[in-house]
JSON list of C-alpha atoms in Angstrom, two decimals:
[
{"chain": "A", "resi": 275, "resn": "GLY", "atom": "CA", "xyz": [114.84, 74.75, 94.52]},
{"chain": "A", "resi": 276, "resn": "ASN", "atom": "CA", "xyz": [111.23, 74.95, 92.82]},
{"chain": "A", "resi": 277, "resn": "SER", "atom": "CA", "xyz": [110.72, 74.97, 89.09]},
{"chain": "A", "resi": 278, "resn": "VAL", "atom": "CA", "xyz": [107.98, 74.17, 86.28]},
{"chain": "A", "resi": 279, "resn": "THR", "atom": "CA", "xyz": [108.68, 72.91, 83.16]},
{"chain": "A", "resi": 280, "resn": "GLN", "atom": "CA", "xyz": [106.05, 73.05, 80.50]},
{"chain": "A", "resi": 281, "resn": "MET", "atom": "CA", "xyz": [106.31, 71.61, 76.69]},
{"chain": "A", "resi": 282, "resn": "GLU", "atom": "CA", "xyz": [107.33, 74.26, 74.27]},
{"chain": "A", "resi": 283, "resn": "GLY", "atom": "CA", "xyz": [104.70, 76.04, 72.03]},
{"chain": "A", "resi": 284, "resn": "PRO", "atom": "CA", "xyz": [103.09, 76.94, 69.76]},
{"chain": "A", "resi": 285, "resn": "VAL", "atom": "CA", "xyz": [100.34, 74.33, 70.01]},
{"chain": "A", "resi": 286, "resn": "THR", "atom": "CA", "xyz": [97.71, 74.69, 66.61]},
{"chain": "A", "resi": 287, "resn": "LEU", "atom": "CA", "xyz": [94.51, 72.31, 66.97]},
{"chain": "A", "resi": 288, "resn": "SER", "atom": "CA", "xyz": [91.88, 72.34, 64.86]},
{"chain": "A", "resi": 289, "resn": "GLU", "atom": "CA", "xyz": [88.46, 72.33, 67.01]},
{"chain": "A", "resi": 290, "resn": "GLU", "atom": "CA", "xyz": [87.20, 69.60, 68.90]},
{"chain": "A", "resi": 291, "resn": "ALA", "atom": "CA", "xyz": [90.69, 68.09, 68.68]},
{"chain": "A", "resi": 292, "resn": "PHE", "atom": "CA", "xyz": [92.33, 66.24, 71.93]},
{"chain": "A", "resi": 293, "resn": "LEU", "atom": "CA", "xyz": [94.39, 68.92, 73.76]},
{"chain": "A", "resi": 294, "resn": "THR", "atom": "CA", "xyz": [97.44, 67.75, 75.99]},
{"chain": "A", "resi": 295, "resn": "ILE", "atom": "CA", "xyz": [99.89, 70.10, 77.46]},
{"chain": "A", "resi": 296, "resn": "ASN", "atom": "CA", "xyz": [102.89, 68.90, 79.69]},
{"chain": "A", "resi": 297, "resn": "CYS", "atom": "CA", "xyz": [103.90, 70.00, 82.89]},
{"chain": "A", "resi": 298, "resn": "THR", "atom": "CA", "xyz": [106.66, 68.78, 85.21]},
{"chain": "A", "resi": 299, "resn": "TYR", "atom": "CA", "xyz": [107.83, 70.34, 88.31]},
{"chain": "A", "resi": 300, "resn": "THR", "atom": "CA", "xyz": [110.65, 70.20, 90.87]},
{"chain": "A", "resi": 301, "resn": "ALA", "atom": "CA", "xyz": [109.87, 70.86, 94.64]},
{"chain": "A", "resi": 302, "resn": "THR", "atom": "CA", "xyz": [111.59, 70.59, 97.80]},
{"chain": "A", "resi": 303, "resn": "GLY", "atom": "CA", "xyz": [108.27, 70.27, 99.68]},
{"chain": "A", "resi": 304, "resn": "TYR", "atom": "CA", "xyz": [104.83, 69.41, 98.76]},
{"chain": "A", "resi": 305, "resn": "PRO", "atom": "CA", "xyz": [103.60, 72.02, 96.48]},
{"chain": "A", "resi": 306, "resn": "SER", "atom": "CA", "xyz": [99.95, 72.63, 95.40]},
{"chain": "A", "resi": 307, "resn": "LEU", "atom": "CA", "xyz": [99.68, 72.64, 91.28]},
{"chain": "A", "resi": 308, "resn": "PHE", "atom": "CA", "xyz": [97.87, 75.17, 89.13]},
{"chain": "A", "resi": 309, "resn": "TRP", "atom": "CA", "xyz": [97.11, 75.98, 85.63]},
{"chain": "A", "resi": 310, "resn": "TYR", "atom": "CA", "xyz": [96.68, 79.50, 84.63]},
{"chain": "A", "resi": 311, "resn": "VAL", "atom": "CA", "xyz": [95.11, 80.85, 81.51]},
{"chain": "A", "resi": 312, "resn": "GLN", "atom": "CA", "xyz": [95.87, 84.33, 80.03]},
{"chain": "A", "resi": 313, "resn": "TYR", "atom": "CA", "xyz": [93.90, 85.61, 77.20]},
{"chain": "A", "resi": 314, "resn": "PRO", "atom": "CA", "xyz": [95.47, 88.33, 75.09]},
{"chain": "A", "resi": 315, "resn": "GLY", "atom": "CA", "xyz": [95.73, 91.52, 76.69]},
{"chain": "A", "resi": 316, "resn": "GLU", "atom": "CA", "xyz": [94.53, 90.18, 79.83]},
{"chain": "A", "resi": 317, "resn": "GLY", "atom": "CA", "xyz": [96.09, 88.87, 83.11]},
{"chain": "A", "resi": 318, "resn": "LEU", "atom": "CA", "xyz": [95.64, 85.67, 84.42]},
{"chain": "A", "resi": 319, "resn": "GLN", "atom": "CA", "xyz": [92.73, 83.33, 85.30]},
{"chain": "A", "resi": 320, "resn": "LEU", "atom": "CA", "xyz": [92.97, 80.34, 87.77]},
{"chain": "A", "resi": 321, "resn": "LEU", "atom": "CA", "xyz": [92.07, 77.47, 85.13]},
{"chain": "A", "resi": 322, "resn": "LEU", "atom": "CA", "xyz": [92.15, 74.59, 88.00]},
{"chain": "A", "resi": 323, "resn": "LYS", "atom": "CA", "xyz": [94.08, 73.68, 90.78]},
{"chain": "A", "resi": 324, "resn": "ALA", "atom": "CA", "xyz": [95.31, 70.42, 92.71]},
{"chain": "A", "resi": 325, "resn": "THR", "atom": "CA", "xyz": [96.33, 70.40, 96.08]},
{"chain": "A", "resi": 326, "resn": "LYS", "atom": "CA", "xyz": [97.80, 67.14, 97.20]},
{"chain": "A", "resi": 327, "resn": "ALA", "atom": "CA", "xyz": [98.72, 64.05, 95.25]},
{"chain": "A", "resi": 328, "resn": "ASP", "atom": "CA", "xyz": [96.11, 61.78, 93.17]},
{"chain": "A", "resi": 329, "resn": "ASP", "atom": "CA", "xyz": [93.88, 65.01, 93.35]},
{"chain": "A", "resi": 330, "resn": "LYS", "atom": "CA", "xyz": [92.35, 65.71, 89.90]},
{"chain": "A", "resi": 331, "resn": "GLY", "atom": "CA", "xyz": [91.52, 69.38, 89.25]},
{"chain": "A", "resi": 332, "resn": "SER", "atom": "CA", "xyz": [88.70, 70.39, 86.54]},
{"chain": "A", "resi": 333, "resn": "ASN", "atom": "CA", "xyz": [86.97, 73.13, 85.31]},
{"chain": "A", "resi": 334, "resn": "LYS", "atom": "CA", "xyz": [85.39, 74.04, 81.74]},
{"chain": "A", "resi": 335, "resn": "GLY", "atom": "CA", "xyz": [86.21, 70.67, 80.23]},
{"chain": "A", "resi": 336, "resn": "PHE", "atom": "CA", "xyz": [90.06, 70.79, 81.41]},
{"chain": "A", "resi": 337, "resn": "GLU", "atom": "CA", "xyz": [91.23, 68.11, 83.57]},
{"chain": "A", "resi": 338, "resn": "ALA", "atom": "CA", "xyz": [94.63, 67.71, 85.33]},
{"chain": "A", "resi": 339, "resn": "THR", "atom": "CA", "xyz": [95.83, 65.00, 87.71]},
{"chain": "A", "resi": 340, "resn": "TYR", "atom": "CA", "xyz": [98.64, 65.71, 90.49]},
{"chain": "A", "resi": 341, "resn": "ARG", "atom": "CA", "xyz": [100.96, 62.78, 89.89]},
{"chain": "A", "resi": 342, "resn": "LYS", "atom": "CA", "xyz": [103.87, 62.77, 92.48]},
{"chain": "A", "resi": 343, "resn": "GLU", "atom": "CA", "xyz": [105.53, 59.53, 91.19]},
{"chain": "A", "resi": 344, "resn": "THR", "atom": "CA", "xyz": [106.03, 61.39, 88.04]},
{"chain": "A", "resi": 345, "resn": "THR", "atom": "CA", "xyz": [106.10, 65.07, 89.27]},
{"chain": "A", "resi": 346, "resn": "SER", "atom": "CA", "xyz": [103.85, 66.02, 86.69]},
{"chain": "A", "resi": 347, "resn": "PHE", "atom": "CA", "xyz": [100.42, 67.90, 86.10]},
{"chain": "A", "resi": 348, "resn": "HIS", "atom": "CA", "xyz": [99.57, 67.64, 82.54]},
{"chain": "A", "resi": 349, "resn": "LEU", "atom": "CA", "xyz": [96.49, 69.71, 81.41]},
{"chain": "A", "resi": 350, "resn": "GLU", "atom": "CA", "xyz": [93.86, 67.73, 79.18]},
{"chain": "A", "resi": 351, "resn": "LYS", "atom": "CA", "xyz": [91.04, 68.90, 77.21]},
{"chain": "A", "resi": 352, "resn": "GLY", "atom": "CA", "xyz": [88.96, 66.04, 75.13]},
{"chain": "A", "resi": 353, "resn": "SER", "atom": "CA", "xyz": [87.49, 68.74, 72.65]},
{"chain": "A", "resi": 354, "resn": "VAL", "atom": "CA", "xyz": [88.85, 72.07, 72.24]},
{"chain": "A", "resi": 355, "resn": "GLN", "atom": "CA", "xyz": [87.30, 74.96, 70.98]},
{"chain": "A", "resi": 356, "resn": "VAL", "atom": "CA", "xyz": [88.11, 78.30, 69.23]},
{"chain": "A", "resi": 357, "resn": "SER", "atom": "CA", "xyz": [87.22, 80.26, 72.26]},
{"chain": "A", "resi": 358, "resn": "ASP", "atom": "CA", "xyz": [89.82, 78.31, 74.11]},
{"chain": "A", "resi": 359, "resn": "SER", "atom": "CA", "xyz": [92.86, 79.94, 72.56]},
{"chain": "A", "resi": 360, "resn": "ALA", "atom": "CA", "xyz": [94.86, 81.51, 74.78]},
{"chain": "A", "resi": 361, "resn": "VAL", "atom": "CA", "xyz": [98.35, 81.10, 76.75]},
{"chain": "A", "resi": 362, "resn": "TYR", "atom": "CA", "xyz": [98.36, 78.56, 79.73]},
{"chain": "A", "resi": 363, "resn": "PHE", "atom": "CA", "xyz": [100.75, 78.71, 82.53]},
{"chain": "A", "resi": 364, "resn": "CYS", "atom": "CA", "xyz": [101.33, 75.66, 84.85]},
{"chain": "A", "resi": 365, "resn": "ALA", "atom": "CA", "xyz": [102.58, 76.89, 88.18]},
{"chain": "A", "resi": 366, "resn": "LEU", "atom": "CA", "xyz": [103.39, 75.48, 91.62]},
{"chain": "A", "resi": 367, "resn": "SER", "atom": "CA", "xyz": [102.86, 76.81, 95.34]},
{"chain": "A", "resi": 368, "resn": "ASP", "atom": "CA", "xyz": [105.24, 75.40, 97.83]},
{"chain": "A", "resi": 369, "resn": "TRP", "atom": "CA", "xyz": [103.98, 76.84, 101.17]},
{"chain": "A", "resi": 370, "resn": "GLY", "atom": "CA", "xyz": [106.81, 75.58, 103.23]},
{"chain": "A", "resi": 371, "resn": "THR", "atom": "CA", "xyz": [109.65, 77.28, 101.22]},
{"chain": "A", "resi": 372, "resn": "GLY", "atom": "CA", "xyz": [108.19, 80.80, 100.70]},
{"chain": "A", "resi": 373, "resn": "ASN", "atom": "CA", "xyz": [105.06, 83.05, 99.70]},
{"chain": "A", "resi": 374, "resn": "GLN", "atom": "CA", "xyz": [105.73, 83.02, 95.92]},
{"chain": "A", "resi": 375, "resn": "PHE", "atom": "CA", "xyz": [104.06, 80.75, 93.06]},
{"chain": "A", "resi": 376, "resn": "TYR", "atom": "CA", "xyz": [106.55, 79.38, 90.58]},
{"chain": "A", "resi": 377, "resn": "PHE", "atom": "CA", "xyz": [105.25, 79.72, 86.63]},
{"chain": "A", "resi": 378, "resn": "GLY", "atom": "CA", "xyz": [106.29, 77.79, 83.94]},
{"chain": "A", "resi": 379, "resn": "THR", "atom": "CA", "xyz": [107.07, 79.81, 80.29]},
{"chain": "A", "resi": 380, "resn": "GLY", "atom": "CA", "xyz": [103.61, 79.23, 79.13]},
{"chain": "A", "resi": 381, "resn": "THR", "atom": "CA", "xyz": [102.22, 77.16, 76.04]},
{"chain": "A", "resi": 382, "resn": "SER", "atom": "CA", "xyz": [100.52, 79.00, 73.55]},
{"chain": "A", "resi": 383, "resn": "LEU", "atom": "CA", "xyz": [97.42, 77.11, 71.99]},
{"chain": "A", "resi": 384, "resn": "THR", "atom": "CA", "xyz": [95.57, 78.49, 68.86]},
{"chain": "A", "resi": 385, "resn": "VAL", "atom": "CA", "xyz": [92.29, 76.65, 67.94]},
{"chain": "A", "resi": 386, "resn": "ILE", "atom": "CA", "xyz": [91.34, 77.12, 64.27]},
{"chain": "A", "resi": 387, "resn": "PRO", "atom": "CA", "xyz": [88.02, 76.43, 63.00]},
{"chain": "B", "resi": 177, "resn": "ASP", "atom": "CA", "xyz": [82.24, 92.99, 93.19]},
{"chain": "B", "resi": 178, "resn": "ALA", "atom": "CA", "xyz": [85.25, 94.24, 91.49]},
{"chain": "B", "resi": 179, "resn": "GLY", "atom": "CA", "xyz": [88.26, 92.31, 91.12]},
{"chain": "B", "resi": 180, "resn": "VAL", "atom": "CA", "xyz": [91.80, 93.16, 91.33]},
{"chain": "B", "resi": 181, "resn": "THR", "atom": "CA", "xyz": [92.26, 96.59, 89.64]},
{"chain": "B", "resi": 182, "resn": "GLN", "atom": "CA", "xyz": [95.69, 98.01, 88.35]},
{"chain": "B", "resi": 183, "resn": "SER", "atom": "CA", "xyz": [96.67, 101.30, 87.13]},
{"chain": "B", "resi": 184, "resn": "PRO", "atom": "CA", "xyz": [97.32, 102.52, 84.87]},
{"chain": "B", "resi": 185, "resn": "THR", "atom": "CA", "xyz": [96.90, 99.91, 82.20]},
{"chain": "B", "resi": 186, "resn": "HIS", "atom": "CA", "xyz": [99.77, 101.11, 80.10]},
{"chain": "B", "resi": 187, "resn": "LEU", "atom": "CA", "xyz": [103.01, 103.59, 80.62]},
{"chain": "B", "resi": 188, "resn": "ILE", "atom": "CA", "xyz": [105.64, 104.64, 78.38]},
{"chain": "B", "resi": 189, "resn": "LYS", "atom": "CA", "xyz": [108.85, 105.78, 80.56]},
{"chain": "B", "resi": 190, "resn": "THR", "atom": "CA", "xyz": [112.55, 106.80, 79.59]},
{"chain": "B", "resi": 191, "resn": "ARG", "atom": "CA", "xyz": [115.72, 105.00, 80.78]},
{"chain": "B", "resi": 192, "resn": "GLY", "atom": "CA", "xyz": [116.68, 106.37, 84.53]},
{"chain": "B", "resi": 193, "resn": "GLN", "atom": "CA", "xyz": [112.92, 107.41, 85.27]},
{"chain": "B", "resi": 194, "resn": "HIS", "atom": "CA", "xyz": [110.95, 106.44, 88.24]},
{"chain": "B", "resi": 195, "resn": "VAL", "atom": "CA", "xyz": [107.62, 104.84, 87.71]},
{"chain": "B", "resi": 196, "resn": "THR", "atom": "CA", "xyz": [104.72, 103.78, 90.25]},
{"chain": "B", "resi": 197, "resn": "LEU", "atom": "CA", "xyz": [102.62, 101.25, 89.83]},
{"chain": "B", "resi": 198, "resn": "ARG", "atom": "CA", "xyz": [99.17, 100.80, 91.98]},
{"chain": "B", "resi": 199, "resn": "CYS", "atom": "CA", "xyz": [97.15, 98.00, 92.75]},
{"chain": "B", "resi": 200, "resn": "SER", "atom": "CA", "xyz": [93.92, 97.57, 94.73]},
{"chain": "B", "resi": 201, "resn": "PRO", "atom": "CA", "xyz": [92.79, 93.89, 95.80]},
{"chain": "B", "resi": 202, "resn": "ILE", "atom": "CA", "xyz": [89.72, 92.52, 96.01]},
{"chain": "B", "resi": 203, "resn": "SER", "atom": "CA", "xyz": [87.76, 93.51, 98.77]},
{"chain": "B", "resi": 204, "resn": "GLY", "atom": "CA", "xyz": [88.47, 91.61, 101.95]},
{"chain": "B", "resi": 205, "resn": "HIS", "atom": "CA", "xyz": [91.94, 90.50, 100.63]},
{"chain": "B", "resi": 206, "resn": "LYS", "atom": "CA", "xyz": [94.81, 91.20, 102.95]},
{"chain": "B", "resi": 207, "resn": "SER", "atom": "CA", "xyz": [97.60, 89.78, 100.72]},
{"chain": "B", "resi": 208, "resn": "VAL", "atom": "CA", "xyz": [98.99, 91.31, 97.64]},
{"chain": "B", "resi": 209, "resn": "SER", "atom": "CA", "xyz": [101.77, 90.08, 95.23]},
{"chain": "B", "resi": 210, "resn": "TRP", "atom": "CA", "xyz": [103.88, 91.36, 92.47]},
{"chain": "B", "resi": 211, "resn": "TYR", "atom": "CA", "xyz": [104.68, 89.79, 89.45]},
{"chain": "B", "resi": 212, "resn": "GLN", "atom": "CA", "xyz": [106.91, 90.74, 86.29]},
{"chain": "B", "resi": 213, "resn": "GLN", "atom": "CA", "xyz": [106.16, 89.11, 83.23]},
{"chain": "B", "resi": 214, "resn": "VAL", "atom": "CA", "xyz": [108.40, 89.80, 80.55]},
{"chain": "B", "resi": 215, "resn": "LEU", "atom": "CA", "xyz": [107.09, 89.07, 76.84]},
{"chain": "B", "resi": 216, "resn": "GLY", "atom": "CA", "xyz": [106.81, 85.29, 75.89]},
{"chain": "B", "resi": 217, "resn": "GLN", "atom": "CA", "xyz": [107.87, 84.27, 79.68]},
{"chain": "B", "resi": 218, "resn": "GLY", "atom": "CA", "xyz": [105.94, 83.15, 82.74]},
{"chain": "B", "resi": 219, "resn": "PRO", "atom": "CA", "xyz": [105.30, 85.87, 85.74]},
{"chain": "B", "resi": 220, "resn": "GLN", "atom": "CA", "xyz": [108.62, 86.05, 88.13]},
{"chain": "B", "resi": 221, "resn": "PHE", "atom": "CA", "xyz": [107.77, 86.76, 91.57]},
{"chain": "B", "resi": 222, "resn": "ILE", "atom": "CA", "xyz": [109.06, 90.29, 92.83]},
{"chain": "B", "resi": 223, "resn": "PHE", "atom": "CA", "xyz": [107.04, 90.87, 96.17]},
{"chain": "B", "resi": 224, "resn": "GLN", "atom": "CA", "xyz": [104.26, 89.94, 98.60]},
{"chain": "B", "resi": 225, "resn": "TYR", "atom": "CA", "xyz": [102.71, 92.00, 101.08]},
{"chain": "B", "resi": 226, "resn": "TYR", "atom": "CA", "xyz": [100.33, 90.58, 103.73]},
{"chain": "B", "resi": 227, "resn": "GLU", "atom": "CA", "xyz": [99.00, 93.01, 106.50]},
{"chain": "B", "resi": 228, "resn": "LYS", "atom": "CA", "xyz": [101.36, 95.91, 105.33]},
{"chain": "B", "resi": 229, "resn": "GLU", "atom": "CA", "xyz": [104.51, 94.07, 105.79]},
{"chain": "B", "resi": 230, "resn": "GLU", "atom": "CA", "xyz": [106.82, 92.28, 103.37]},
{"chain": "B", "resi": 231, "resn": "ARG", "atom": "CA", "xyz": [106.38, 88.81, 103.67]},
{"chain": "B", "resi": 232, "resn": "GLY", "atom": "CA", "xyz": [108.67, 87.58, 100.61]},
{"chain": "B", "resi": 233, "resn": "ARG", "atom": "CA", "xyz": [111.03, 89.16, 98.01]},
{"chain": "B", "resi": 234, "resn": "GLY", "atom": "CA", "xyz": [112.36, 87.58, 94.74]},
{"chain": "B", "resi": 235, "resn": "ASN", "atom": "CA", "xyz": [115.52, 88.06, 93.13]},
{"chain": "B", "resi": 236, "resn": "PHE", "atom": "CA", "xyz": [115.00, 91.53, 91.94]},
{"chain": "B", "resi": 237, "resn": "PRO", "atom": "CA", "xyz": [117.50, 94.63, 92.76]},
{"chain": "B", "resi": 238, "resn": "ASP", "atom": "CA", "xyz": [116.88, 97.11, 95.27]},
{"chain": "B", "resi": 239, "resn": "ARG", "atom": "CA", "xyz": [115.44, 99.50, 92.44]},
{"chain": "B", "resi": 240, "resn": "PHE", "atom": "CA", "xyz": [112.31, 97.88, 93.24]},
{"chain": "B", "resi": 241, "resn": "SER", "atom": "CA", "xyz": [110.53, 98.40, 96.10]},
{"chain": "B", "resi": 242, "resn": "ALA", "atom": "CA", "xyz": [106.64, 98.22, 97.26]},
{"chain": "B", "resi": 243, "resn": "ARG", "atom": "CA", "xyz": [104.69, 98.94, 100.22]},
{"chain": "B", "resi": 244, "resn": "GLN", "atom": "CA", "xyz": [101.09, 98.39, 101.22]},
{"chain": "B", "resi": 245, "resn": "PHE", "atom": "CA", "xyz": [98.64, 100.86, 102.59]},
{"chain": "B", "resi": 246, "resn": "PRO", "atom": "CA", "xyz": [95.84, 100.48, 105.58]},
{"chain": "B", "resi": 247, "resn": "ASN", "atom": "CA", "xyz": [93.22, 99.95, 102.92]},
{"chain": "B", "resi": 248, "resn": "TYR", "atom": "CA", "xyz": [95.50, 96.86, 101.84]},
{"chain": "B", "resi": 249, "resn": "SER", "atom": "CA", "xyz": [96.04, 98.35, 98.17]},
{"chain": "B", "resi": 250, "resn": "SER", "atom": "CA", "xyz": [99.67, 98.65, 97.31]},
{"chain": "B", "resi": 251, "resn": "GLU", "atom": "CA", "xyz": [102.09, 100.68, 94.76]},
{"chain": "B", "resi": 252, "resn": "LEU", "atom": "CA", "xyz": [105.31, 99.03, 93.25]},
{"chain": "B", "resi": 253, "resn": "ASN", "atom": "CA", "xyz": [108.10, 101.32, 92.63]},
{"chain": "B", "resi": 254, "resn": "VAL", "atom": "CA", "xyz": [110.89, 101.40, 90.14]},
{"chain": "B", "resi": 255, "resn": "ASN", "atom": "CA", "xyz": [113.92, 103.33, 90.25]},
{"chain": "B", "resi": 256, "resn": "ALA", "atom": "CA", "xyz": [116.39, 104.29, 87.70]},
{"chain": "B", "resi": 257, "resn": "LEU", "atom": "CA", "xyz": [114.55, 102.32, 84.75]},
{"chain": "B", "resi": 258, "resn": "LEU", "atom": "CA", "xyz": [116.13, 99.98, 82.47]},
{"chain": "B", "resi": 259, "resn": "LEU", "atom": "CA", "xyz": [115.20, 98.68, 79.07]},
{"chain": "B", "resi": 260, "resn": "GLY", "atom": "CA", "xyz": [114.73, 95.38, 80.49]},
{"chain": "B", "resi": 261, "resn": "ASP", "atom": "CA", "xyz": [112.31, 96.48, 82.74]},
{"chain": "B", "resi": 262, "resn": "SER", "atom": "CA", "xyz": [109.72, 96.59, 80.05]},
{"chain": "B", "resi": 263, "resn": "ALA", "atom": "CA", "xyz": [107.44, 93.99, 80.98]},
{"chain": "B", "resi": 264, "resn": "LEU", "atom": "CA", "xyz": [103.47, 93.14, 82.12]},
{"chain": "B", "resi": 265, "resn": "TYR", "atom": "CA", "xyz": [103.55, 93.91, 86.13]},
{"chain": "B", "resi": 266, "resn": "LEU", "atom": "CA", "xyz": [101.03, 91.91, 87.65]},
{"chain": "B", "resi": 267, "resn": "CYS", "atom": "CA", "xyz": [99.28, 92.45, 90.68]},
{"chain": "B", "resi": 268, "resn": "ALA", "atom": "CA", "xyz": [97.60, 89.49, 92.67]},
{"chain": "B", "resi": 269, "resn": "SER", "atom": "CA", "xyz": [95.57, 89.22, 95.75]},
{"chain": "B", "resi": 270, "resn": "SER", "atom": "CA", "xyz": [94.34, 86.43, 98.30]},
{"chain": "B", "resi": 271, "resn": "ASP", "atom": "CA", "xyz": [92.70, 86.02, 101.56]},
{"chain": "B", "resi": 272, "resn": "ASN", "atom": "CA", "xyz": [95.71, 85.59, 103.48]},
{"chain": "B", "resi": 273, "resn": "ILE", "atom": "CA", "xyz": [99.27, 83.98, 103.16]},
{"chain": "B", "resi": 274, "resn": "ARG", "atom": "CA", "xyz": [98.22, 80.53, 103.81]},
{"chain": "B", "resi": 275, "resn": "ASP", "atom": "CA", "xyz": [94.94, 80.53, 101.55]},
{"chain": "B", "resi": 276, "resn": "ARG", "atom": "CA", "xyz": [96.86, 81.46, 98.30]},
{"chain": "B", "resi": 277, "resn": "GLY", "atom": "CA", "xyz": [98.58, 77.83, 98.43]},
{"chain": "B", "resi": 278, "resn": "LEU", "atom": "CA", "xyz": [95.21, 76.45, 98.23]},
{"chain": "B", "resi": 279, "resn": "TYR", "atom": "CA", "xyz": [93.28, 78.40, 96.33]},
{"chain": "B", "resi": 280, "resn": "GLY", "atom": "CA", "xyz": [95.62, 80.48, 94.09]},
{"chain": "B", "resi": 281, "resn": "TYR", "atom": "CA", "xyz": [95.96, 84.05, 93.53]},
{"chain": "B", "resi": 282, "resn": "THR", "atom": "CA", "xyz": [93.50, 86.18, 91.88]},
{"chain": "B", "resi": 283, "resn": "PHE", "atom": "CA", "xyz": [95.47, 88.42, 89.10]},
{"chain": "B", "resi": 284, "resn": "GLY", "atom": "CA", "xyz": [94.48, 92.07, 87.82]},
{"chain": "B", "resi": 285, "resn": "SER", "atom": "CA", "xyz": [94.89, 92.65, 84.04]},
{"chain": "B", "resi": 286, "resn": "GLY", "atom": "CA", "xyz": [98.21, 94.06, 84.66]},
{"chain": "B", "resi": 287, "resn": "THR", "atom": "CA", "xyz": [100.31, 97.04, 83.56]},
{"chain": "B", "resi": 288, "resn": "ARG", "atom": "CA", "xyz": [102.09, 97.22, 80.78]},
{"chain": "B", "resi": 289, "resn": "LEU", "atom": "CA", "xyz": [105.42, 99.36, 80.94]},
{"chain": "B", "resi": 290, "resn": "THR", "atom": "CA", "xyz": [107.65, 100.07, 78.10]},
{"chain": "B", "resi": 291, "resn": "VAL", "atom": "CA", "xyz": [111.21, 101.90, 78.87]},
{"chain": "B", "resi": 292, "resn": "VAL", "atom": "CA", "xyz": [112.58, 103.35, 75.65]}
]
């Protein structure tokens, strides 16, 4: 079946530190991979995506590369800001096996000045 | 352009009651999906509708039902509420059921349901 596993949180970093949030997946087909971000009291916002192996998604300084050989899609940012504090969700969509997204459990990030 | 709008934003219900949650997708979007997000967890798929037809159903009991209207807005209904139904209910829309695989969904801010 399809599933997503994210690193456990919470993660606390100082401003300008390097961020990595690990994500691995299991899929029966050829999934598209996504990172969503959720700010307190809000819904989910699409952060970036990759639709095939070796694609790199990027947005707002965040990057993630679709690695089929390691079934991973790790989120990275070179220098985090206080405004990046949020919960980050890794997700996959496998068009071949149904009309739904599979989400990880989320990783809470707090950036301190 | 308005994004995905959900109503109400917060709701408190008693066990055994019924609840209706509403969602208006982005103008032009024909696909609406519903997700349940329990505190501290990732969203779980409940339903997807496209062109007023159910196109997907997650592993939820029959107490959960939904429908989509001709204007593509949608309702999620939950009967015989249980304490465990307390969650953030998210609605998401996309252009069509194929695009959501490539471009992802646009989510609303959700309805926070508390069952007491």
